[in-house]
Coordinates of C-alpha atoms in Angstrom, one line a residue:
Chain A
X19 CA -9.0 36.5 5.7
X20 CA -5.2 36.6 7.0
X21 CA -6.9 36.6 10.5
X22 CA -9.3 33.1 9.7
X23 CA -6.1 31.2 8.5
X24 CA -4.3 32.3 11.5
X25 CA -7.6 30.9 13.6
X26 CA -7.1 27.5 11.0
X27 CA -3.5 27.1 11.4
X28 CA -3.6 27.2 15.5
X29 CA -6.7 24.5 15.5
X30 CA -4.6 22.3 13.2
X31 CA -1.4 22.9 15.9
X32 CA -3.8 22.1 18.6
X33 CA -6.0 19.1 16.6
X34 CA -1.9 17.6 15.8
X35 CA -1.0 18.2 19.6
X36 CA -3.9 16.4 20.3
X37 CA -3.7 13.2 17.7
X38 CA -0.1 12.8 19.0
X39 CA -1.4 12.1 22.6
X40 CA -2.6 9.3 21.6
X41 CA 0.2 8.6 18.9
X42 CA 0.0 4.8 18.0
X43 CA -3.8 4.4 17.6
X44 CA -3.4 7.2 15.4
X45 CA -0.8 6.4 13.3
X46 CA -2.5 2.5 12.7
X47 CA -5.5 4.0 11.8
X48 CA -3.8 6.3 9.1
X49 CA -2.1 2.9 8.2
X50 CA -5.0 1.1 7.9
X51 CA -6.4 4.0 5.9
X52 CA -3.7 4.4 3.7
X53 CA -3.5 0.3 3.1
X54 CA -7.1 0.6 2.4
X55 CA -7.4 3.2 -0.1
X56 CA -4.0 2.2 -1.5
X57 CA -5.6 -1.2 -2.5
X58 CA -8.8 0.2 -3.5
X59 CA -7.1 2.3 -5.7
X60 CA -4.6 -0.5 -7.1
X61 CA -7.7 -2.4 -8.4
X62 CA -9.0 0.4 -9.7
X63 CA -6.2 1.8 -12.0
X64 CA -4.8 -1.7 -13.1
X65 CA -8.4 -2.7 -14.4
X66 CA -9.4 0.7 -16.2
X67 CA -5.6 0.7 -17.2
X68 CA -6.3 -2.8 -18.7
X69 CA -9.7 -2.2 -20.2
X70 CA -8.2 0.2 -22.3
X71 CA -5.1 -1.4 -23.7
X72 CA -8.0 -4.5 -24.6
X73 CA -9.7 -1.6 -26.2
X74 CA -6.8 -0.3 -28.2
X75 CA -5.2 -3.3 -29.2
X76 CA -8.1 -5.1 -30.2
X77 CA -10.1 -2.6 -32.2
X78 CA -7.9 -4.5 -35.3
X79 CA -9.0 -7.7 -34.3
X80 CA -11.0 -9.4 -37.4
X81 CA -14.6 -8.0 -38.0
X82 CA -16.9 -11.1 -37.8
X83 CA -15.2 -14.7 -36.6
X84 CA -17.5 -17.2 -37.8
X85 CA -17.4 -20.5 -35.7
X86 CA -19.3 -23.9 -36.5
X87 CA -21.2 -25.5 -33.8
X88 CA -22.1 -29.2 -33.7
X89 CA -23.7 -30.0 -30.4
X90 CA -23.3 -26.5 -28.8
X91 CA -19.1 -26.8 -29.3
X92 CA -16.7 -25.7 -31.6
X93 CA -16.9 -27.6 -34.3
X94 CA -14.4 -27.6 -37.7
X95 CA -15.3 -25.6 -40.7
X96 CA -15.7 -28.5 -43.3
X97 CA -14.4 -27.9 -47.0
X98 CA -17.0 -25.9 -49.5
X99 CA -18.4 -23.9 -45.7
X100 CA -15.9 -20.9 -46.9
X101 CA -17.3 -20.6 -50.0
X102 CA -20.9 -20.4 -48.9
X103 CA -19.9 -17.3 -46.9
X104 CA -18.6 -15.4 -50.1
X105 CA -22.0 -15.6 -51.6
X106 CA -23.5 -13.2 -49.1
X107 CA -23.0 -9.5 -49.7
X108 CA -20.9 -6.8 -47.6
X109 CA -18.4 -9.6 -46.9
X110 CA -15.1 -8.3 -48.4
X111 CA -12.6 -10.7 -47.4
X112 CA -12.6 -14.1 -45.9
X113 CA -10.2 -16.3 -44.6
X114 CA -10.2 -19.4 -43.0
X115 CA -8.1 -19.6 -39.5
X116 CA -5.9 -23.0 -38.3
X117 CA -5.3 -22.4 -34.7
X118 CA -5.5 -24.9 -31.5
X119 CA -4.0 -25.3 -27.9
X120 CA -1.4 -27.3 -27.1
X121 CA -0.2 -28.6 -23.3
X122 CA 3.7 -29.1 -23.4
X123 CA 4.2 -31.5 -20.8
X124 CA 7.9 -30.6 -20.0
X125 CA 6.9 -27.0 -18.5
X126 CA 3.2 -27.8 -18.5
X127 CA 1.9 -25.0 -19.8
X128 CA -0.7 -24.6 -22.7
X129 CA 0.5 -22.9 -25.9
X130 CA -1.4 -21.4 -28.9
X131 CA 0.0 -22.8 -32.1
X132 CA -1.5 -20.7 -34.7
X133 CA -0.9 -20.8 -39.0
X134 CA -0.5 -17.0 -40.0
X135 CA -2.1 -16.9 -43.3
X136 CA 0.2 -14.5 -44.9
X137 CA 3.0 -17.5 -45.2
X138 CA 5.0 -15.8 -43.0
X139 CA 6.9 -18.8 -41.6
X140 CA 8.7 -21.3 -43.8
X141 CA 7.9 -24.9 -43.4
X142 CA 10.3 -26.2 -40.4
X143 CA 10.5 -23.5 -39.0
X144 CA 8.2 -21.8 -36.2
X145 CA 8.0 -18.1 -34.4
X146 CA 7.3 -18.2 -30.6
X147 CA 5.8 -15.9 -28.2
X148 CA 7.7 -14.1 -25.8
X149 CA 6.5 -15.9 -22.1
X150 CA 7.3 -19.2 -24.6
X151 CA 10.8 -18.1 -25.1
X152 CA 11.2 -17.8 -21.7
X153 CA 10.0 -21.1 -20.2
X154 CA 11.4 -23.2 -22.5
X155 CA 14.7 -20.7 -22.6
X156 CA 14.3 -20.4 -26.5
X157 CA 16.3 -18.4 -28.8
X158 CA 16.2 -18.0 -32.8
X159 CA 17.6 -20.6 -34.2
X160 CA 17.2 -23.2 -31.4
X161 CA 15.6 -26.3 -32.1
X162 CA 13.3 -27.8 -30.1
X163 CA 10.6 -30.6 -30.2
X164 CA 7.1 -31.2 -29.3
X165 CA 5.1 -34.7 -29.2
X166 CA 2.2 -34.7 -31.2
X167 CA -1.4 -36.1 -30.1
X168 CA -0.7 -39.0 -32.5
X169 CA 2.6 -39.8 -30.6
X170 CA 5.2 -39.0 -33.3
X171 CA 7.8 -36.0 -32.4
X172 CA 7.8 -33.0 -34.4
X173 CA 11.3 -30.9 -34.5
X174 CA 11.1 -27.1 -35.1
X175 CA 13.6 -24.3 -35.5
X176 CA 13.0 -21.1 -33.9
X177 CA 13.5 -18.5 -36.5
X178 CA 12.6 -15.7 -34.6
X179 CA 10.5 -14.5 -31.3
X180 CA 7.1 -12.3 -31.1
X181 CA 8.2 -8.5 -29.9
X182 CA 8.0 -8.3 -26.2
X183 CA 5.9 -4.9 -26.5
X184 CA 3.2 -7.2 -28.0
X185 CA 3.4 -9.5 -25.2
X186 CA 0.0 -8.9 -24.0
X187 CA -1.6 -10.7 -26.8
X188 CA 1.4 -13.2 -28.1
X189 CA 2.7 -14.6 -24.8
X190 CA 1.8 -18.2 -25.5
X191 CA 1.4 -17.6 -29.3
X192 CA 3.5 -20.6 -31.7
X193 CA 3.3 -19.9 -35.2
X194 CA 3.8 -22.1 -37.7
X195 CA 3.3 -23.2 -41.5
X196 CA -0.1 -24.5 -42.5
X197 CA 1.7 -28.1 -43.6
X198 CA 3.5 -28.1 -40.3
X199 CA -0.3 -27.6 -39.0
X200 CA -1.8 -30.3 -40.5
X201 CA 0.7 -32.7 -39.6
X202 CA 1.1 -32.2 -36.2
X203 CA -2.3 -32.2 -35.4
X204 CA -3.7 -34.5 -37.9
X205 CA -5.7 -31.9 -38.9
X206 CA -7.7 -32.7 -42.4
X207 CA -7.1 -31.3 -45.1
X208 CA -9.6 -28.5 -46.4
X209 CA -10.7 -27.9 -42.6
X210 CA -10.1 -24.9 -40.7
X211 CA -10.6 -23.9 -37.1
X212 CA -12.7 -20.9 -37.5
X213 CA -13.6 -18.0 -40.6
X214 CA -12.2 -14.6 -40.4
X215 CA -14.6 -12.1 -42.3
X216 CA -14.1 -8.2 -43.0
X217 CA -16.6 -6.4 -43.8
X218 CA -16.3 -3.5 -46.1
X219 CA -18.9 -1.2 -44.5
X220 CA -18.7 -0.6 -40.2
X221 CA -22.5 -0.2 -40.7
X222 CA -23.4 -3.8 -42.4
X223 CA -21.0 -5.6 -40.1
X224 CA -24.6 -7.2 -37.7
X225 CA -26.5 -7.5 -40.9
X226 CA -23.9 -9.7 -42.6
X227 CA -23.8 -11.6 -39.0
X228 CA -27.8 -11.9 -39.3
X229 CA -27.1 -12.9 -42.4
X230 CA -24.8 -15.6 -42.0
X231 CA -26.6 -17.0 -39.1
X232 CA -29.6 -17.5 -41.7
X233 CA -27.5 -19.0 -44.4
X234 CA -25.6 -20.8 -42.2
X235 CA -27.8 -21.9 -39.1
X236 CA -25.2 -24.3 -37.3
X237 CA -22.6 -21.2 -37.5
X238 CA -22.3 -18.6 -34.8
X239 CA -20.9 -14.9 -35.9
X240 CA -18.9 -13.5 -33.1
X241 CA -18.4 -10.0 -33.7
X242 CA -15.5 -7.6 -32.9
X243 CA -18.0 -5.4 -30.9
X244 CA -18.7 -8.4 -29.2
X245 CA -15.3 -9.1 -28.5
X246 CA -14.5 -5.1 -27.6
X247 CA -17.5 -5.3 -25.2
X248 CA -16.2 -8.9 -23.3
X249 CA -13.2 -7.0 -22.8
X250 CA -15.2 -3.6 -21.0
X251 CA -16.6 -5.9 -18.7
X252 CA -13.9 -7.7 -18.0
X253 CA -12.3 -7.7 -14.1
X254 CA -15.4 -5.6 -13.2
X255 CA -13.8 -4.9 -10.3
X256 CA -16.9 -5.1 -8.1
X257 CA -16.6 -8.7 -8.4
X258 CA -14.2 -11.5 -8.0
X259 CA -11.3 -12.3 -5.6
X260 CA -9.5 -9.2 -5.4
X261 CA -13.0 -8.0 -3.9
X262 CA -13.7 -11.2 -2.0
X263 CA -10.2 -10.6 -0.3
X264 CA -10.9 -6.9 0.2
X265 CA -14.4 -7.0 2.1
X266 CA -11.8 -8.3 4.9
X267 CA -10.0 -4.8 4.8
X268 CA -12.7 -3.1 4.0
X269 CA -14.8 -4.7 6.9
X270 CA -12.4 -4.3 9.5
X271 CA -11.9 -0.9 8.9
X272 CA -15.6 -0.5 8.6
X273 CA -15.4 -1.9 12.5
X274 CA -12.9 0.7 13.0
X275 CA -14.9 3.6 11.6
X276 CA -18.0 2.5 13.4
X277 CA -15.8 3.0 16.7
X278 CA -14.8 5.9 16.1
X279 CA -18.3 7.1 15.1
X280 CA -20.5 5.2 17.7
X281 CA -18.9 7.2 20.2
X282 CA -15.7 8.8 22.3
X283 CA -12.9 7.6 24.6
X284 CA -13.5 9.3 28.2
X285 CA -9.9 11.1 27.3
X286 CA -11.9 12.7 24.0
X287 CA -14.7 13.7 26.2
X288 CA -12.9 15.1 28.8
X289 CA -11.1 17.2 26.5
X290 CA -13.8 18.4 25.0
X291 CA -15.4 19.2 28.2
X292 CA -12.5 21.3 29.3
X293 CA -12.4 23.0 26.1
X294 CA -15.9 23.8 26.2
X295 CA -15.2 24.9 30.0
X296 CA -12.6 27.4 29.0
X297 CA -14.4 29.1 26.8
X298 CA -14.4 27.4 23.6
X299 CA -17.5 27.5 21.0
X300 CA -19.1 24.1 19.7
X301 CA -18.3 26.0 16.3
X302 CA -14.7 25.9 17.5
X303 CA -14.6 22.5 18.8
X304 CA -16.7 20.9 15.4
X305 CA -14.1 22.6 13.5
X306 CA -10.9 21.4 15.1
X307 CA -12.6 17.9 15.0
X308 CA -13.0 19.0 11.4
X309 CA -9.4 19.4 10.8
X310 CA -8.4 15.8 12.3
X311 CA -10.8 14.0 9.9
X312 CA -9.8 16.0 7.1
X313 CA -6.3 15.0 7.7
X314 CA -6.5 12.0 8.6
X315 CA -8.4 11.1 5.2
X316 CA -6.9 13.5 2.9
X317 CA -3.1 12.0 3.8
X318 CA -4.2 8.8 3.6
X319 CA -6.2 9.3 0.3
X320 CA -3.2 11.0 -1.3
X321 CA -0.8 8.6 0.3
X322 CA -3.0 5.9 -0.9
X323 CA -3.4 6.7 -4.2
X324 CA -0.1 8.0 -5.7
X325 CA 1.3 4.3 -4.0
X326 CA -1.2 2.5 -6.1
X327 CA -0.2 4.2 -9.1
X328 CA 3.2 3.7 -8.8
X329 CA 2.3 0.0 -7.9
X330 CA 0.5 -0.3 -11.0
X331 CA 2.0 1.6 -13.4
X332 CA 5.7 1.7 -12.2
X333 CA 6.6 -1.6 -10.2
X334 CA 4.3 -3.8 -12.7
X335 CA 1.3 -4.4 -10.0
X336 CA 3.2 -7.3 -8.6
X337 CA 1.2 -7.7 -5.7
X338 CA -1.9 -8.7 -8.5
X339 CA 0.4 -10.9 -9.9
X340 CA -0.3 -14.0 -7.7
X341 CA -3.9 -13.4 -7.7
X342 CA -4.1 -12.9 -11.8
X343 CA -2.2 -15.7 -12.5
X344 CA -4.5 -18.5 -11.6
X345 CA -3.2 -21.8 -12.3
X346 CA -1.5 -20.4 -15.6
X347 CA 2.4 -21.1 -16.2
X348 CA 2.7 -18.6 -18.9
X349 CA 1.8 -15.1 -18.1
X350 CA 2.5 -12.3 -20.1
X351 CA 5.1 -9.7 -19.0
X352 CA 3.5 -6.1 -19.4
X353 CA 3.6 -2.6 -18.3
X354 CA 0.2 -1.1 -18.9
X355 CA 0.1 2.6 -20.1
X356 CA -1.1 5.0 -17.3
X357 CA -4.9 6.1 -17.9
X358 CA -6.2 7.7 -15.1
X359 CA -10.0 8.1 -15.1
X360 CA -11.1 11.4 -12.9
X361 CA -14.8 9.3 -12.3
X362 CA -12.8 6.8 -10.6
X363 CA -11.0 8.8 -8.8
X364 CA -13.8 10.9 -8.0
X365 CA -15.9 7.9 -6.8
X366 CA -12.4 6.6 -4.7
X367 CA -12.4 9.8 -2.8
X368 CA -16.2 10.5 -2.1
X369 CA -16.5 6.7 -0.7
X370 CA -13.0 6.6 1.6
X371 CA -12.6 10.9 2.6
X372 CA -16.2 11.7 2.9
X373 CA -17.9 8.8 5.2
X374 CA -14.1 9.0 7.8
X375 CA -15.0 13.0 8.0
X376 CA -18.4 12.4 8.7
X377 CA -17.9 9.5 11.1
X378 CA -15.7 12.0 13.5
X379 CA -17.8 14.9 13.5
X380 CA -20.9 13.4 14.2
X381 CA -20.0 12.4 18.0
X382 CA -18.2 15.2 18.4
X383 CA -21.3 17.3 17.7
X384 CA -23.3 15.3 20.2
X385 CA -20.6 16.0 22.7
X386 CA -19.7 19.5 22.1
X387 CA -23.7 20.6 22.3
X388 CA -24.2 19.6 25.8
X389 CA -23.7 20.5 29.2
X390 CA -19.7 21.0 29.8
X391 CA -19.4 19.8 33.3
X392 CA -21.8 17.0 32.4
X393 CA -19.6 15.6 29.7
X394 CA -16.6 16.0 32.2
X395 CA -18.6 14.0 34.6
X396 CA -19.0 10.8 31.7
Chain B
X30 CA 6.9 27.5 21.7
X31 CA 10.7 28.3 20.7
X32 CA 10.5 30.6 17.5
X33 CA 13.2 28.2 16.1
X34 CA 11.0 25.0 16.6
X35 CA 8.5 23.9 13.3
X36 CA 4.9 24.7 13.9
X37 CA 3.3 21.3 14.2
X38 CA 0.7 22.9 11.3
X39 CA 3.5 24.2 8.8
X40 CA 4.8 20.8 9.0
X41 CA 1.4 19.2 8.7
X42 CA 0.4 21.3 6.1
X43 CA 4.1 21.5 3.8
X44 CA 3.5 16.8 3.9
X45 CA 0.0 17.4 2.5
X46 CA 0.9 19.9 0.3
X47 CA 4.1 17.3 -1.2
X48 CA 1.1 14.3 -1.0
X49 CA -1.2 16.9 -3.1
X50 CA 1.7 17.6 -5.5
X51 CA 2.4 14.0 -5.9
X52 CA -0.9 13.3 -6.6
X53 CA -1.3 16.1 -9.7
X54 CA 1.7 14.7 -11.0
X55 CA 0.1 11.3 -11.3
X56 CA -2.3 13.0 -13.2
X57 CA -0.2 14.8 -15.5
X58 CA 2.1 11.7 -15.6
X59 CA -1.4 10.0 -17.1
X60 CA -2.2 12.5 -19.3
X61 CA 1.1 12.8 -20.9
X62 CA 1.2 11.0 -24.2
X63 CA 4.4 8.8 -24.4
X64 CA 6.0 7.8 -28.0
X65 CA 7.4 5.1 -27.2
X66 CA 4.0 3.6 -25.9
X67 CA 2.2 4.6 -29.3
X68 CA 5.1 2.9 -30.5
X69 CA 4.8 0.0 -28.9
X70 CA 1.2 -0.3 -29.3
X71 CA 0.9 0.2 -33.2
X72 CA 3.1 -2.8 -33.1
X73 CA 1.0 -4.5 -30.9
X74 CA -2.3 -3.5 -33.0
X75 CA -0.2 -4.3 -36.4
X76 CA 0.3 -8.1 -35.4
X77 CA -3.4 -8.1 -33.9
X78 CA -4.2 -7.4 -37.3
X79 CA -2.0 -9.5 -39.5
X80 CA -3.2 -12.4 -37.4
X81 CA -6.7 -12.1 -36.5
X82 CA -5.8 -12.3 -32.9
X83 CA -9.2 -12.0 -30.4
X84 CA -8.2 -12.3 -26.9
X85 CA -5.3 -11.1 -24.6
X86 CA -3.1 -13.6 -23.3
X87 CA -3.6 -12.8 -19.8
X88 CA -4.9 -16.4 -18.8
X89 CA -3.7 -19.3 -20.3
X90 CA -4.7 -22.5 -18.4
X91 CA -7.7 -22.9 -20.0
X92 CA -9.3 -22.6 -23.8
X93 CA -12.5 -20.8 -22.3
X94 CA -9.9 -18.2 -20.3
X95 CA -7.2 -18.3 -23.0
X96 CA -9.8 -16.9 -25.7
X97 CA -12.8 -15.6 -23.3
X98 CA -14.8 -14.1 -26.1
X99 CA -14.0 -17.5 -28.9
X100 CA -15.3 -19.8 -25.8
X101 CA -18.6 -21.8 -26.6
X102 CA -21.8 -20.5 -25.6
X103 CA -22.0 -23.2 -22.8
X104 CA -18.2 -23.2 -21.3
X105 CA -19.3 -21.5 -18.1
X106 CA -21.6 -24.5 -16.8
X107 CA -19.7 -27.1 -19.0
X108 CA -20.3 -29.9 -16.5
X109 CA -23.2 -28.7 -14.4
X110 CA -25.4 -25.6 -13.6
X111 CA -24.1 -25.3 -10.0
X112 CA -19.9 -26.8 -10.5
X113 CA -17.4 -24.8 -9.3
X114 CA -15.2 -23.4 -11.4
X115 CA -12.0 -25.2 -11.9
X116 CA -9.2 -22.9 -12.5
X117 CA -9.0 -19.6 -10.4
X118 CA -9.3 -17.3 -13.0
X119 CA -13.1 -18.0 -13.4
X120 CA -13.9 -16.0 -10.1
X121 CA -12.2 -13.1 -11.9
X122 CA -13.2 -13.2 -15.5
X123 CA -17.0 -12.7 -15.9
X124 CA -19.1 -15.0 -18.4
X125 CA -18.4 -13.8 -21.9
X126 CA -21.5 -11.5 -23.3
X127 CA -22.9 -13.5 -25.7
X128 CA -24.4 -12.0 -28.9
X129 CA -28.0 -12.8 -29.3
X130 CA -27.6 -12.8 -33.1
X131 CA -28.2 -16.6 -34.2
X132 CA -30.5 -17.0 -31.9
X133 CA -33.0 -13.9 -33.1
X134 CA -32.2 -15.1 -36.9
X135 CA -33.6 -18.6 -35.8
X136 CA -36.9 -17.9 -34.5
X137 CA -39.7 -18.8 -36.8
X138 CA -41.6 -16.2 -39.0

């Protein structure tokens, strides 16, 4: 045994000797590597990372949200539509919701304004988001003043701002009173925006939804599993931008790969001839050729990898930043919680370790099984 | 070779070994729960709650990104089949999944 990982260790001296000969193209390839995987990687945390802080905050989001459609849009729920609902049984609760978007002009950016319904915010007075806070530089017990759709300006008092920690669900949020509401948006009375139902039993929650669809055909029952489930599919990171600007990286070190497997320098075949000349085995050679993919990929793959986490989970995954932000001027301020999942990681390291290794040992077994003095030769 | 210089594979070997350990201790640093977090997030779930909140506010330039899952059935191909999409976020976001639950309790008898 001691006498194998003596043999190991003096192939990985000679395989390092040999890499440093030709010490810049090595060194950009583990760049390239490590860029590679490192980005790979990034997407990959900061997506599954995201899927399950969707998952864990929204598993309290209302049961059933019951929207009225005229024309295939959102239409308003019209008075006596509420009370329809309470007729059909398994629905414990219902409550209708006054919510709506509004585009300030001064920092042009859309807001939320939202009524909560347990009367948490006097009349006058509003609670703001935490991205809101910042772009308009708010602070409790500011003032401030948005233009209605109708024209006429509407003066508010911050009485307090949404916790940061909940900032990946409130960063645009506005709540106000329900008369506040209604007057700003001219919104009439006994109309809401949408129903919130809760459903006593988990198990009744789709028949209640079939339910209501039948009672009420121009309604459409969103459920939270529907809701849970956009969220799981959400950045599937096979597709998008992040991937459309990755097939770049991922294609020219594809080219790079294919070079290295589609065949050798003359200096690698030389070397290999002389090896071969002087008494080494094909066994030998494979291996040491072994060694140099192994560490190649491995260092880049663990370099890679433990970047991308700290990118992600540590420095805020600013370089997603630009790319996640679209065209929105608020965007919430969040660190994700580190979830780690071992599939992912798995899959990472079979597609960047395994095809490298296999893409230097492939030549070099064409080249060690023949003739010595004809690979010399070329 | 000197007996005083580093073996090129001790030194090889010792940076993949650190890169190794760094590695395991993202995975423990994962797998650790944090306090604070749970913390954090029971607030976070507590105010879901309170206000029937359905989306993340990770997108806000548009109602159909703003609340992905509240959009209407028809937001992704709102002006025609084959429009681009207007804001960015579209090429990221897929089209929400769509619950097939009206539609089955519509069909005749």
């Amino acid at each position: 045994m001691k006498l194998w990982l003596e043999k190991q260790r003096y192939l990985i001296d000679f395989t390092l000797e040999s890499l440093a000969r030709r010490k810049a193209r090595n060194l950009g390839l583990l760049g390239v590597y490590t860029v590679l995987v490192f980005v790979l990687a990034s997407v990959a945390l900061y997506t599954h990372a995201l899927r399950q802080e969707a998952a864990n905050v929204l598993a309290a989001s209302p049961e059933v949200i019951l929207q009225r459609l005229v024309a295939g849009r959102h239409d308003l729920i019209p008075p006596g539509y509420i009370e329809k609902v309470g007729r059909i049984r398994g629905v414990q609760k219902k409550e209708g919701r006054l919510w709506g978007y509004y585009y300030d002009a001064v920092v042009k950016a859309n807001y939320t304004f939202m009524v909560p319904n347990d009367g948490s915010v006097a009349k006058g007075e509003i609670v703001v988001g935490p991205a809101l806070e910042r772009s308009r530089g708010l602070a409790a017990g500011n003032g401030i003043s948005f233009r209605s759709y109708s024209g006429k300006l509407h003066t508010f008092i911050v009485a307090s701002v949404l916790p940061q920690a909940s900032e990946i669900v409130s960063a645009d949020l506005l709540l106000m009173h329900e008369d506040d509401f209604r007057a700003f948006f001219d919104y009439p009375a006994g109309h809401y925006t949408d129903i919130a139902l809760t459903v006593a039993n988990p198990q009744e929650v789709r028949n209640v939804a079939t339910k209501l669809a039948a009672a009420l055909p121009d309604s459409r029952p969103i459920l939270r599993d529907e809701v849970l489930r956009t969220y799981a599919s959400i950045f599937d990171w096979r597709e998008g931008i992040v991937l459309a600007l990755l097939s770049a990286a991922i294609l020219a070190f594809g080219i790079l790969a294919w070079e290295k497997a589609s065949g050798l320098s003359a200096e690698e075949k030389r070397e290999i001839g002389i090896l071969k000349a002087i008494g080494w085995e094909t066994g030998d050679i494979i291996k040491m050729k072994f060694w140099e993919g192994l560490l190649i990929s491995l260092t880049a793959f663990l370099a890679g990898f433990v970047a991308a986490y700290v990118h992600v989970f540590y420095a805020g995954a600013g370089l997603f930043e630009p790319v996640l932000k679209g065209w929105a001027v608020l965007y919430p301020e969040f660190r994700l919680t580190p979830h780690v999942d071992g599939l992912q990681v798995a899959t990472l390291f079979f597609f960047t370790v395994f095809p490298y290794a296999a893409a230097v040992l492939v030549p070099i077994w064409k080249a060690a099984i023949t003739d010595p003095d004809a690979v010399m030769r070329g | 070779m000197s007996p005083t210089t580093v073996r090129p594979s001790t030194l090889a070997l010792t940076l993949l070994a650190a890169a190794a350990a760094a590695f395991a201790a993202t995975l423990l640093d994962a797998a650790i729960p944090r306090a604070q977090r749970e913390a954090e997030l029971n607030e976070t779930r507590a105010l879901v709650a309170r206000l029937g909140l359905t989306d993340l506010a990770l997108f806000t330039e548009a109602r159909y990104t703003r609340h992905p899952t509240q959009a209407d059935l028809h937001s992704a191909f709102q002006d025609h089949p084959l429009a681009f999409e207007h804001f960015p976020t579209g090429s990221l976001l897929l089209p929400p999944r769509h619950e097939t639950v009206a539609r089955e309790a519509a069909l005749p008898d």
